[in-house]
């Protein structure tokens, strides 16, 4: 509890930021912190690691990408300190952790939102249903003209651009739209560089692509974003609609699961505090949507519970 009180005092004095230097241990920490799990959350943990290691060069943070399920397998077996997850832990995973005496806390550290974009001169498509997106992107799709997406649309060749198969964005989009991670048509222009998608869509009147919302916001002068209708009406992707979950199904919360016993090691304790205290900066660096005020308040409470588990 003394640690919790100190953290809260530090956060209050520093505008909510709690880092290794705030705790007075900058440069004194050493050791290795093992993180594994969701490939979608990995950029957040990698950004957190880079920022933290900049202040604590003696600490090495490894970030693996074995997937949310694979990450929980390692975590509940005691092999990692923190598990990255793009969904809440499931009952069988909870049971595995309990069997092995692994205590943890679920910490939401950011929001994830994807944007579907078209050419800025596209004056006919404003909103697409999830069913229409699936018709375009599902495996084996032969849709190659906008009038095949909607009969009201003109005879305009459809050119598709998007992330490559190694991207967490690809995994997320295919699961949300096509119902299975990795399930996608292959006859599109893939790239791990979102700039290539921007250039492709902006250079083709019939272009369509997808990537993170923050990347659209950086390029909104060159592109047009589509609203998405999952059955409850058309919703435009914004920080607000991603934060409140109304932009469905292309928004979701992202989590880390720190192990309570790992906080016995000061480098892990400092890293988790840094991650939580600087989550807005980390989300921005990794191009995700930050927490809203309610989510931030809940995160602070969740961290306190974790610290109580650690001290008990």
PDB file of C-alpha atoms in Angstrom:
ATOM      1  CA  UNK A   1       0.000   0.000   0.000  1.00  0.00           C
ATOM      2  CA  UNK A   2       2.936   2.304   0.610  1.00  0.00           C
ATOM      3  CA  UNK A   3       4.000   1.713  -2.986  1.00  0.00           C
ATOM      4  CA  UNK A   4       0.493   2.541  -4.188  1.00  0.00           C
ATOM      5  CA  UNK A   5       0.410   5.746  -2.197  1.00  0.00           C
ATOM      6  CA  UNK A   6       3.805   6.760  -3.532  1.00  0.00           C
ATOM      7  CA  UNK A   7       2.707   6.075  -7.098  1.00  0.00           C
ATOM      8  CA  UNK A   8      -0.461   8.110  -6.723  1.00  0.00           C
ATOM      9  CA  UNK A   9       1.455  11.006  -5.202  1.00  0.00           C
ATOM     10  CA  UNK A  10       3.955  10.881  -8.033  1.00  0.00           C
ATOM     11  CA  UNK A  11       1.201  10.760 -10.640  1.00  0.00           C
ATOM     12  CA  UNK A  12      -0.523  13.736  -9.041  1.00  0.00           C
ATOM     13  CA  UNK A  13       2.653  15.762  -8.974  1.00  0.00           C
ATOM     14  CA  UNK A  14       3.571  14.906 -12.566  1.00  0.00           C
ATOM     15  CA  UNK A  15       0.222  15.138 -14.293  1.00  0.00           C
ATOM     16  CA  UNK A  16      -0.446  11.412 -14.168  1.00  0.00           C
ATOM     17  CA  UNK A  17       2.953  10.249 -15.403  1.00  0.00           C
ATOM     18  CA  UNK A  18       4.784   7.595 -13.430  1.00  0.00           C
ATOM     19  CA  UNK A  19       8.158   6.550 -14.827  1.00  0.00           C
ATOM     20  CA  UNK A  20      11.354   4.929 -13.670  1.00  0.00           C
ATOM     21  CA  UNK A  21      12.887   8.360 -13.110  1.00  0.00           C
ATOM     22  CA  UNK A  22       9.848   9.435 -11.060  1.00  0.00           C
ATOM     23  CA  UNK A  23      10.497   6.520  -8.727  1.00  0.00           C
ATOM     24  CA  UNK A  24      14.086   7.652  -8.289  1.00  0.00           C
ATOM     25  CA  UNK A  25      15.570   4.550  -9.889  1.00  0.00           C
ATOM     26  CA  UNK A  26      16.583   5.847 -13.309  1.00  0.00           C
ATOM     27  CA  UNK A  27      19.777   4.165 -14.433  1.00  0.00           C
ATOM     28  CA  UNK A  28      19.849   1.812 -11.416  1.00  0.00           C
ATOM     29  CA  UNK A  29      17.613  -0.914 -12.808  1.00  0.00           C
ATOM     30  CA  UNK A  30      18.785  -4.015 -14.641  1.00  0.00           C
ATOM     31  CA  UNK A  31      17.394  -7.316 -15.805  1.00  0.00           C
ATOM     32  CA  UNK A  32      15.161  -8.750 -18.510  1.00  0.00           C
ATOM     33  CA  UNK A  33      11.377  -8.376 -18.752  1.00  0.00           C
ATOM     34  CA  UNK A  34       9.560 -10.965 -20.845  1.00  0.00           C
ATOM     35  CA  UNK A  35       6.443  -9.850 -22.747  1.00  0.00           C
ATOM     36  CA  UNK A  36       4.556 -12.007 -25.233  1.00  0.00           C
ATOM     37  CA  UNK A  37       1.112 -12.328 -26.807  1.00  0.00           C
ATOM     38  CA  UNK A  38      -0.996 -10.383 -29.278  1.00  0.00           C
ATOM     39  CA  UNK A  39       0.722  -9.119 -32.410  1.00  0.00           C
ATOM     40  CA  UNK A  40      -1.765  -6.236 -32.396  1.00  0.00           C
ATOM     41  CA  UNK A  41      -0.694  -5.084 -28.932  1.00  0.00           C
ATOM     42  CA  UNK A  42       3.000  -5.686 -29.638  1.00  0.00           C
ATOM     43  CA  UNK A  43       3.591  -2.199 -31.130  1.00  0.00           C
ATOM     44  CA  UNK A  44       2.270  -0.660 -27.894  1.00  0.00           C
ATOM     45  CA  UNK A  45       4.533  -2.791 -25.708  1.00  0.00           C
ATOM     46  CA  UNK A  46       7.445  -2.166 -28.049  1.00  0.00           C
ATOM     47  CA  UNK A  47       6.885   1.600 -27.850  1.00  0.00           C
ATOM     48  CA  UNK A  48       6.633   1.360 -24.056  1.00  0.00           C
ATOM     49  CA  UNK A  49       9.832  -0.689 -23.964  1.00  0.00           C
ATOM     50  CA  UNK A  50      11.740   1.791 -26.134  1.00  0.00           C
ATOM     51  CA  UNK A  51      10.678   4.761 -24.053  1.00  0.00           C
ATOM     52  CA  UNK A  52      11.356   2.948 -20.770  1.00  0.00           C
ATOM     53  CA  UNK A  53      14.738   1.608 -21.868  1.00  0.00           C
ATOM     54  CA  UNK A  54      15.705   5.128 -22.923  1.00  0.00           C
ATOM     55  CA  UNK A  55      15.541   6.055 -19.248  1.00  0.00           C
ATOM     56  CA  UNK A  56      16.692   2.664 -17.945  1.00  0.00           C
ATOM     57  CA  UNK A  57      19.377   1.356 -20.313  1.00  0.00           C
ATOM     58  CA  UNK A  58      20.222  -1.521 -17.977  1.00  0.00           C
ATOM     59  CA  UNK A  59      16.843  -3.151 -18.565  1.00  0.00           C
ATOM     60  CA  UNK A  60      16.086  -5.341 -21.569  1.00  0.00           C
ATOM     61  CA  UNK A  61      12.417  -5.767 -22.529  1.00  0.00           C
ATOM     62  CA  UNK A  62      11.689  -8.559 -24.992  1.00  0.00           C
ATOM     63  CA  UNK A  63       8.347  -8.457 -26.845  1.00  0.00           C
ATOM     64  CA  UNK A  64       7.155 -11.658 -28.510  1.00  0.00           C
ATOM     65  CA  UNK A  65       4.181 -12.090 -30.855  1.00  0.00           C
ATOM     66  CA  UNK A  66       2.864 -15.604 -30.376  1.00  0.00           C
ATOM     67  CA  UNK A  67      -0.729 -14.346 -30.483  1.00  0.00           C
ATOM     68  CA  UNK A  68      -3.177 -13.661 -27.677  1.00  0.00           C
ATOM     69  CA  UNK A  69      -3.902 -17.347 -27.046  1.00  0.00           C
ATOM     70  CA  UNK A  70      -0.277 -18.405 -27.371  1.00  0.00           C
ATOM     71  CA  UNK A  71       0.740 -15.590 -25.077  1.00  0.00           C
ATOM     72  CA  UNK A  72      -1.664 -16.709 -22.366  1.00  0.00           C
ATOM     73  CA  UNK A  73      -0.332 -20.268 -22.645  1.00  0.00           C
ATOM     74  CA  UNK A  74       3.165 -19.027 -21.866  1.00  0.00           C
ATOM     75  CA  UNK A  75       1.942 -16.573 -19.231  1.00  0.00           C
ATOM     76  CA  UNK A  76      -0.140 -19.125 -17.310  1.00  0.00           C
ATOM     77  CA  UNK A  77       2.784 -21.551 -17.459  1.00  0.00           C
ATOM     78  CA  UNK A  78       4.916 -18.934 -15.711  1.00  0.00           C
ATOM     79  CA  UNK A  79       7.178 -18.287 -18.688  1.00  0.00           C
ATOM     80  CA  UNK A  80       6.513 -14.546 -19.104  1.00  0.00           C
ATOM     81  CA  UNK A  81       6.048 -11.470 -16.944  1.00  0.00           C
ATOM     82  CA  UNK A  82       3.403  -9.697 -19.030  1.00  0.00           C
ATOM     83  CA  UNK A  83       0.913 -11.021 -21.561  1.00  0.00           C
ATOM     84  CA  UNK A  84      -0.315  -8.792 -24.401  1.00  0.00           C
ATOM     85  CA  UNK A  85      -3.939  -9.440 -25.369  1.00  0.00           C
ATOM     86  CA  UNK A  86      -6.402  -8.093 -27.917  1.00  0.00           C
ATOM     87  CA  UNK A  87      -9.301  -9.713 -26.020  1.00  0.00           C
ATOM     88  CA  UNK A  88     -10.090 -10.496 -22.366  1.00  0.00           C
ATOM     89  CA  UNK A  89      -8.654 -13.673 -20.879  1.00  0.00           C
ATOM     90  CA  UNK A  90     -10.981 -16.669 -21.362  1.00  0.00           C
ATOM     91  CA  UNK A  91     -12.247 -19.129 -18.729  1.00  0.00           C
ATOM     92  CA  UNK A  92      -9.919 -21.983 -19.700  1.00  0.00           C
ATOM     93  CA  UNK A  93      -6.956 -19.597 -19.593  1.00  0.00           C
ATOM     94  CA  UNK A  94      -8.046 -18.317 -16.186  1.00  0.00           C
ATOM     95  CA  UNK A  95      -8.203 -21.915 -14.965  1.00  0.00           C
ATOM     96  CA  UNK A  96      -4.684 -22.606 -16.256  1.00  0.00           C
ATOM     97  CA  UNK A  97      -3.332 -19.562 -14.459  1.00  0.00           C
ATOM     98  CA  UNK A  98      -5.152 -20.478 -11.248  1.00  0.00           C
ATOM     99  CA  UNK A  99      -3.815 -24.043 -11.398  1.00  0.00           C
ATOM    100  CA  UNK A 100      -0.267 -22.693 -11.550  1.00  0.00           C
ATOM    101  CA  UNK A 101      -0.787 -19.994  -8.924  1.00  0.00           C
ATOM    102  CA  UNK A 102      -0.418 -17.131 -11.396  1.00  0.00           C
ATOM    103  CA  UNK A 103      -2.067 -13.961 -10.107  1.00  0.00           C
ATOM    104  CA  UNK A 104      -2.559 -11.055 -12.489  1.00  0.00           C
ATOM    105  CA  UNK A 105      -4.655  -8.006 -13.291  1.00  0.00           C
ATOM    106  CA  UNK A 106      -6.283  -7.029 -16.583  1.00  0.00           C
ATOM    107  CA  UNK A 107      -5.087  -3.541 -17.586  1.00  0.00           C
ATOM    108  CA  UNK A 108      -6.649  -1.812 -20.591  1.00  0.00           C
ATOM    109  CA  UNK A 109      -3.906   0.373 -22.012  1.00  0.00           C
ATOM    110  CA  UNK A 110      -5.353   1.661 -25.316  1.00  0.00           C
ATOM    111  CA  UNK A 111      -8.138   1.392 -27.867  1.00  0.00           C
ATOM    112  CA  UNK A 112      -7.767  -0.050 -31.338  1.00  0.00           C
ATOM    113  CA  UNK A 113      -9.647   1.315 -34.337  1.00  0.00           C
ATOM    114  CA  UNK A 114      -9.298   0.670 -38.062  1.00  0.00           C
ATOM    115  CA  UNK A 115     -10.413   2.951 -40.873  1.00  0.00           C
ATOM    116  CA  UNK A 116     -11.612   1.904 -44.332  1.00  0.00           C
ATOM    117  CA  UNK A 117     -10.551   4.552 -46.837  1.00  0.00           C
ATOM    118  CA  UNK A 118     -11.309   5.397 -50.468  1.00  0.00           C
ATOM    119  CA  UNK A 119     -10.113   7.965 -52.972  1.00  0.00           C
ATOM    120  CA  UNK A 120     -11.005  11.547 -52.039  1.00  0.00           C
ATOM    121  CA  UNK A 121     -12.802  11.941 -55.417  1.00  0.00           C
ATOM    122  CA  UNK A 122     -15.091   9.013 -54.655  1.00  0.00           C
ATOM    123  CA  UNK A 123     -18.481  10.781 -54.440  1.00  0.00           C
ATOM    124  CA  UNK A 124     -20.736   7.728 -54.311  1.00  0.00           C
ATOM    125  CA  UNK A 125     -19.604   5.593 -51.341  1.00  0.00           C
ATOM    126  CA  UNK A 126     -20.275   7.074 -47.909  1.00  0.00           C
ATOM    127  CA  UNK A 127     -21.091   4.025 -45.788  1.00  0.00           C
ATOM    128  CA  UNK A 128     -20.605   0.282 -46.255  1.00  0.00           C
ATOM    129  CA  UNK A 129     -22.166  -2.548 -44.300  1.00  0.00           C
ATOM    130  CA  UNK A 130     -20.073  -5.283 -42.741  1.00  0.00           C
ATOM    131  CA  UNK A 131     -21.684  -7.666 -45.235  1.00  0.00           C
ATOM    132  CA  UNK A 132     -20.524  -5.509 -48.146  1.00  0.00           C
ATOM    133  CA  UNK A 133     -16.991  -5.364 -46.777  1.00  0.00           C
ATOM    134  CA  UNK A 134     -16.981  -9.133 -46.381  1.00  0.00           C
ATOM    135  CA  UNK A 135     -18.228  -9.523 -49.960  1.00  0.00           C
ATOM    136  CA  UNK A 136     -15.224  -7.480 -51.112  1.00  0.00           C
ATOM    137  CA  UNK A 137     -12.519  -8.942 -48.868  1.00  0.00           C
ATOM    138  CA  UNK A 138     -13.498 -12.558 -48.169  1.00  0.00           C
ATOM    139  CA  UNK A 139     -11.324 -15.410 -49.502  1.00  0.00           C
ATOM    140  CA  UNK A 140     -12.022 -16.155 -53.153  1.00  0.00           C
ATOM    141  CA  UNK A 141     -13.908 -12.901 -53.740  1.00  0.00           C
ATOM    142  CA  UNK A 142     -14.070 -11.895 -57.385  1.00  0.00           C
ATOM    143  CA  UNK A 143     -15.584  -8.458 -56.759  1.00  0.00           C
ATOM    144  CA  UNK A 144     -13.607  -6.062 -58.935  1.00  0.00           C
ATOM    145  CA  UNK A 145     -16.078  -3.269 -59.640  1.00  0.00           C
ATOM    146  CA  UNK A 146     -17.897  -0.886 -57.329  1.00  0.00           C
ATOM    147  CA  UNK A 147     -21.251  -1.745 -58.927  1.00  0.00           C
ATOM    148  CA  UNK A 148     -20.781  -5.268 -57.611  1.00  0.00           C
ATOM    149  CA  UNK A 149     -20.549  -3.883 -54.082  1.00  0.00           C
ATOM    150  CA  UNK A 150     -23.811  -1.966 -54.496  1.00  0.00           C
ATOM    151  CA  UNK A 151     -25.922  -1.822 -57.651  1.00  0.00           C
ATOM    152  CA  UNK A 152     -26.409   1.907 -57.038  1.00  0.00           C
ATOM    153  CA  UNK A 153     -22.687   2.506 -57.370  1.00  0.00           C
ATOM    154  CA  UNK A 154     -21.220   3.384 -60.798  1.00  0.00           C
ATOM    155  CA  UNK A 155     -19.261   1.182 -63.162  1.00  0.00           C
ATOM    156  CA  UNK A 156     -15.876   1.912 -61.557  1.00  0.00           C
ATOM    157  CA  UNK A 157     -13.002  -0.538 -61.287  1.00  0.00           C
ATOM    158  CA  UNK A 158     -12.282  -1.491 -57.681  1.00  0.00           C
ATOM    159  CA  UNK A 159      -8.601  -1.528 -56.727  1.00  0.00           C
ATOM    160  CA  UNK A 160      -7.686  -2.888 -53.305  1.00  0.00           C
ATOM    161  CA  UNK A 161      -4.764  -2.006 -51.063  1.00  0.00           C
ATOM    162  CA  UNK A 162      -3.952  -3.061 -47.518  1.00  0.00           C
ATOM    163  CA  UNK A 163      -1.476  -4.466 -45.018  1.00  0.00           C
ATOM    164  CA  UNK A 164       0.526  -7.598 -45.608  1.00  0.00           C
ATOM    165  CA  UNK A 165      -0.127 -10.898 -43.858  1.00  0.00           C
ATOM    166  CA  UNK A 166       2.527 -10.242 -41.198  1.00  0.00           C
ATOM    167  CA  UNK A 167       0.582  -7.240 -39.921  1.00  0.00           C
ATOM    168  CA  UNK A 168      -1.532  -7.267 -36.764  1.00  0.00           C
ATOM    169  CA  UNK A 169      -3.881  -4.919 -38.610  1.00  0.00           C
ATOM    170  CA  UNK A 170      -4.408  -7.622 -41.236  1.00  0.00           C
ATOM    171  CA  UNK A 171      -5.185 -10.171 -38.515  1.00  0.00           C
ATOM    172  CA  UNK A 172      -7.626  -7.823 -36.796  1.00  0.00           C
ATOM    173  CA  UNK A 173      -9.478  -6.775 -39.953  1.00  0.00           C
ATOM    174  CA  UNK A 174      -9.839 -10.294 -41.324  1.00  0.00           C
ATOM    175  CA  UNK A 175     -11.166 -11.621 -38.024  1.00  0.00           C
ATOM    176  CA  UNK A 176     -13.626  -8.734 -37.562  1.00  0.00           C
ATOM    177  CA  UNK A 177     -14.933  -8.679 -41.147  1.00  0.00           C
ATOM    178  CA  UNK A 178     -14.408 -12.200 -42.492  1.00  0.00           C
ATOM    179  CA  UNK A 179     -14.837 -14.074 -39.221  1.00  0.00           C
ATOM    180  CA  UNK A 180     -11.424 -15.732 -39.188  1.00  0.00           C
ATOM    181  CA  UNK A 181      -7.988 -14.310 -38.557  1.00  0.00           C
ATOM    182  CA  UNK A 182      -5.932 -14.407 -41.744  1.00  0.00           C
ATOM    183  CA  UNK A 183      -8.897 -15.224 -44.012  1.00  0.00           C
ATOM    184  CA  UNK A 184      -8.693 -12.825 -46.973  1.00  0.00           C
ATOM    185  CA  UNK A 185      -8.653 -12.608 -50.718  1.00  0.00           C
ATOM    186  CA  UNK A 186      -5.089 -12.499 -51.966  1.00  0.00           C
ATOM    187  CA  UNK A 187      -5.441 -10.521 -55.200  1.00  0.00           C
ATOM    188  CA  UNK A 188      -4.873  -7.096 -53.681  1.00  0.00           C
ATOM    189  CA  UNK A 189      -1.789  -4.895 -53.293  1.00  0.00           C
ATOM    190  CA  UNK A 190      -0.294  -5.710 -49.868  1.00  0.00           C
ATOM    191  CA  UNK A 191       2.374  -3.765 -48.032  1.00  0.00           C
ATOM    192  CA  UNK A 192       3.669  -3.512 -44.475  1.00  0.00           C
ATOM    193  CA  UNK A 193       4.189   0.202 -45.186  1.00  0.00           C
ATOM    194  CA  UNK A 194       0.940   2.160 -44.765  1.00  0.00           C
ATOM    195  CA  UNK A 195       2.365   4.897 -46.985  1.00  0.00           C
ATOM    196  CA  UNK A 196       2.079   2.486 -49.905  1.00  0.00           C
ATOM    197  CA  UNK A 197      -1.639   2.036 -49.170  1.00  0.00           C
ATOM    198  CA  UNK A 198      -2.093   5.817 -48.968  1.00  0.00           C
ATOM    199  CA  UNK A 199      -0.374   6.274 -52.315  1.00  0.00           C
ATOM    200  CA  UNK A 200      -2.320   3.439 -53.916  1.00  0.00           C
ATOM    201  CA  UNK A 201      -5.766   4.596 -52.796  1.00  0.00           C
ATOM    202  CA  UNK A 202      -5.071   8.280 -53.445  1.00  0.00           C
ATOM    203  CA  UNK A 203      -3.803   7.424 -56.933  1.00  0.00           C
ATOM    204  CA  UNK A 204      -6.795   5.316 -57.953  1.00  0.00           C
ATOM    205  CA  UNK A 205     -10.332   6.729 -58.251  1.00  0.00           C
ATOM    206  CA  UNK A 206     -11.714   3.283 -57.491  1.00  0.00           C
ATOM    207  CA  UNK A 207      -9.246   2.544 -54.705  1.00  0.00           C
ATOM    208  CA  UNK A 208     -10.076   1.103 -51.292  1.00  0.00           C
ATOM    209  CA  UNK A 209      -7.791   0.234 -48.404  1.00  0.00           C
ATOM    210  CA  UNK A 210      -7.628  -0.063 -44.623  1.00  0.00           C
ATOM    211  CA  UNK A 211      -5.252   0.746 -41.777  1.00  0.00           C
ATOM    212  CA  UNK A 212      -5.184   2.273 -38.300  1.00  0.00           C
ATOM    213  CA  UNK A 213      -7.419   5.272 -37.621  1.00  0.00           C
ATOM    214  CA  UNK A 214      -4.548   7.484 -36.532  1.00  0.00           C
ATOM    215  CA  UNK A 215      -2.854   6.907 -39.892  1.00  0.00           C
ATOM    216  CA  UNK A 216      -5.973   8.091 -41.718  1.00  0.00           C
ATOM    217  CA  UNK A 217      -6.001  11.206 -39.560  1.00  0.00           C
ATOM    218  CA  UNK A 218      -2.422  11.901 -40.632  1.00  0.00           C
ATOM    219  CA  UNK A 219      -3.451  11.637 -44.300  1.00  0.00           C
ATOM    220  CA  UNK A 220      -7.039  12.912 -44.297  1.00  0.00           C
ATOM    221  CA  UNK A 221      -6.243  15.566 -46.910  1.00  0.00           C
ATOM    222  CA  UNK A 222      -5.523  12.818 -49.431  1.00  0.00           C
ATOM    223  CA  UNK A 223      -8.218  10.289 -48.563  1.00  0.00           C
ATOM    224  CA  UNK A 224     -11.883   9.846 -47.669  1.00  0.00           C
ATOM    225  CA  UNK A 225     -12.934   7.644 -44.762  1.00  0.00           C
ATOM    226  CA  UNK A 226     -16.051   5.479 -44.927  1.00  0.00           C
ATOM    227  CA  UNK A 227     -18.670   5.018 -42.239  1.00  0.00           C
ATOM    228  CA  UNK A 228     -19.388   1.411 -41.268  1.00  0.00           C
ATOM    229  CA  UNK A 229     -22.813  -0.115 -40.573  1.00  0.00           C
ATOM    230  CA  UNK A 230     -22.833  -3.295 -38.512  1.00  0.00           C
ATOM    231  CA  UNK A 231     -26.624  -3.307 -38.275  1.00  0.00           C
ATOM    232  CA  UNK A 232     -27.103  -0.360 -35.932  1.00  0.00           C
ATOM    233  CA  UNK A 233     -26.602   2.391 -38.490  1.00  0.00           C
ATOM    234  CA  UNK A 234     -23.649   4.106 -40.128  1.00  0.00           C
ATOM    235  CA  UNK A 235     -20.893   5.207 -37.736  1.00  0.00           C
ATOM    236  CA  UNK A 236     -17.807   7.203 -38.660  1.00  0.00           C
ATOM    237  CA  UNK A 237     -14.514   6.215 -37.038  1.00  0.00           C
ATOM    238  CA  UNK A 238     -13.324   8.881 -34.614  1.00  0.00           C
ATOM    239  CA  UNK A 239     -11.429   8.762 -31.342  1.00  0.00           C
ATOM    240  CA  UNK A 240     -14.779   9.147 -29.552  1.00  0.00           C
ATOM    241  CA  UNK A 241     -16.616   6.344 -31.400  1.00  0.00           C
ATOM    242  CA  UNK A 242     -13.625   4.040 -30.948  1.00  0.00           C
ATOM    243  CA  UNK A 243     -13.360   4.892 -27.249  1.00  0.00           C
ATOM    244  CA  UNK A 244     -17.061   4.335 -26.570  1.00  0.00           C
ATOM    245  CA  UNK A 245     -17.253   1.180 -28.719  1.00  0.00           C
ATOM    246  CA  UNK A 246     -19.988   2.446 -31.058  1.00  0.00           C
ATOM    247  CA  UNK A 247     -17.740   2.045 -34.097  1.00  0.00           C
ATOM    248  CA  UNK A 248     -18.263  -1.674 -34.620  1.00  0.00           C
ATOM    249  CA  UNK A 249     -16.765  -4.127 -35.356  1.00  0.00           C
ATOM    250  CA  UNK A 250     -13.538  -2.272 -36.120  1.00  0.00           C
ATOM    251  CA  UNK A 251     -12.843  -0.986 -32.622  1.00  0.00           C
ATOM    252  CA  UNK A 252     -11.854  -2.852 -29.478  1.00  0.00           C
ATOM    253  CA  UNK A 253      -9.973  -2.449 -26.190  1.00  0.00           C
ATOM    254  CA  UNK A 254      -6.375  -3.634 -25.883  1.00  0.00           C
ATOM    255  CA  UNK A 255      -4.894  -5.140 -22.724  1.00  0.00           C
ATOM    256  CA  UNK A 256      -1.775  -6.156 -20.901  1.00  0.00           C
ATOM    257  CA  UNK A 257      -1.797  -8.746 -18.113  1.00  0.00           C
ATOM    258  CA  UNK A 258       1.121  -8.272 -15.702  1.00  0.00           C
ATOM    259  CA  UNK A 259       1.910 -11.114 -13.287  1.00  0.00           C
ATOM    260  CA  UNK A 260       1.667 -10.029  -9.656  1.00  0.00           C
ATOM    261  CA  UNK A 261       4.722 -12.019  -8.538  1.00  0.00           C
ATOM    262  CA  UNK A 262       6.868 -10.412 -11.233  1.00  0.00           C
ATOM    263  CA  UNK A 263       6.445  -7.111  -9.421  1.00  0.00           C
ATOM    264  CA  UNK A 264       8.851  -8.517  -6.829  1.00  0.00           C
ATOM    265  CA  UNK A 265      11.503  -7.526  -9.333  1.00  0.00           C
ATOM    266  CA  UNK A 266      11.941  -3.744  -9.300  1.00  0.00           C
ATOM    267  CA  UNK A 267      12.545  -3.508 -13.055  1.00  0.00           C
ATOM    268  CA  UNK A 268       9.141  -5.142 -13.785  1.00  0.00           C
ATOM    269  CA  UNK A 269       7.381  -3.016 -11.189  1.00  0.00           C
ATOM    270  CA  UNK A 270       8.897   0.162 -12.670  1.00  0.00           C
ATOM    271  CA  UNK A 271       8.064  -0.864 -16.236  1.00  0.00           C
ATOM    272  CA  UNK A 272       4.401  -1.581 -15.456  1.00  0.00           C
ATOM    273  CA  UNK A 273       4.090   1.738 -13.616  1.00  0.00           C
ATOM    274  CA  UNK A 274       5.743   3.502 -16.552  1.00  0.00           C
ATOM    275  CA  UNK A 275       3.450   1.760 -19.065  1.00  0.00           C
ATOM    276  CA  UNK A 276       0.335   2.805 -17.131  1.00  0.00           C
ATOM    277  CA  UNK A 277       1.505   6.292 -16.251  1.00  0.00           C
ATOM    278  CA  UNK A 278       2.539   7.120 -19.818  1.00  0.00           C
ATOM    279  CA  UNK A 279      -0.135   5.183 -21.723  1.00  0.00           C
ATOM    280  CA  UNK A 280      -1.371   8.207 -23.699  1.00  0.00           C
ATOM    281  CA  UNK A 281       2.114   8.972 -25.040  1.00  0.00           C
ATOM    282  CA  UNK A 282       2.692   5.283 -25.775  1.00  0.00           C
ATOM    283  CA  UNK A 283      -0.627   4.975 -27.635  1.00  0.00           C
ATOM    284  CA  UNK A 284       0.209   8.030 -29.737  1.00  0.00           C
ATOM    285  CA  UNK A 285       3.690   6.723 -30.545  1.00  0.00           C
ATOM    286  CA  UNK A 286       2.247   3.359 -31.622  1.00  0.00           C
ATOM    287  CA  UNK A 287      -0.630   5.009 -33.569  1.00  0.00           C
ATOM    288  CA  UNK A 288      -3.475   3.737 -31.380  1.00  0.00           C
ATOM    289  CA  UNK A 289      -6.424   5.560 -29.802  1.00  0.00           C
ATOM    290  CA  UNK A 290      -5.729   6.565 -26.185  1.00  0.00           C
ATOM    291  CA  UNK A 291      -8.006   5.861 -23.239  1.00  0.00           C
ATOM    292  CA  UNK A 292     -10.860   8.182 -22.335  1.00  0.00           C
ATOM    293  CA  UNK A 293     -11.149   9.625 -18.805  1.00  0.00           C
ATOM    294  CA  UNK A 294     -13.384   6.825 -17.548  1.00  0.00           C
ATOM    295  CA  UNK A 295     -11.058   4.156 -18.930  1.00  0.00           C
ATOM    296  CA  UNK A 296      -8.048   5.931 -17.420  1.00  0.00           C
ATOM    297  CA  UNK A 297      -9.702   6.025 -13.980  1.00  0.00           C
ATOM    298  CA  UNK A 298     -10.454   2.299 -14.239  1.00  0.00           C
ATOM    299  CA  UNK A 299      -6.861   1.591 -15.288  1.00  0.00           C
ATOM    300  CA  UNK A 300      -5.556   3.396 -12.199  1.00  0.00           C
ATOM    301  CA  UNK A 301      -7.848   1.269  -9.990  1.00  0.00           C
ATOM    302  CA  UNK A 302      -6.748  -1.926 -11.742  1.00  0.00           C
ATOM    303  CA  UNK A 303      -3.091  -1.089 -11.192  1.00  0.00           C
ATOM    304  CA  UNK A 304      -3.798  -0.493  -7.512  1.00  0.00           C
ATOM    305  CA  UNK A 305      -5.434  -3.937  -7.235  1.00  0.00           C
ATOM    306  CA  UNK A 306      -2.397  -5.519  -8.877  1.00  0.00           C
ATOM    307  CA  UNK A 307      -0.108  -3.827  -6.422  1.00  0.00           C
ATOM    308  CA  UNK A 308      -2.277  -5.026  -3.543  1.00  0.00           C
ATOM    309  CA  UNK A 309      -1.984  -8.597  -4.846  1.00  0.00           C
ATOM    310  CA  UNK A 310       1.759  -8.134  -5.032  1.00  0.00           C
ATOM    311  CA  UNK A 311       2.042  -6.812  -1.475  1.00  0.00           C
ATOM    312  CA  UNK A 312      -0.272  -9.437   0.075  1.00  0.00           C
TER     313      UNK A 312
END
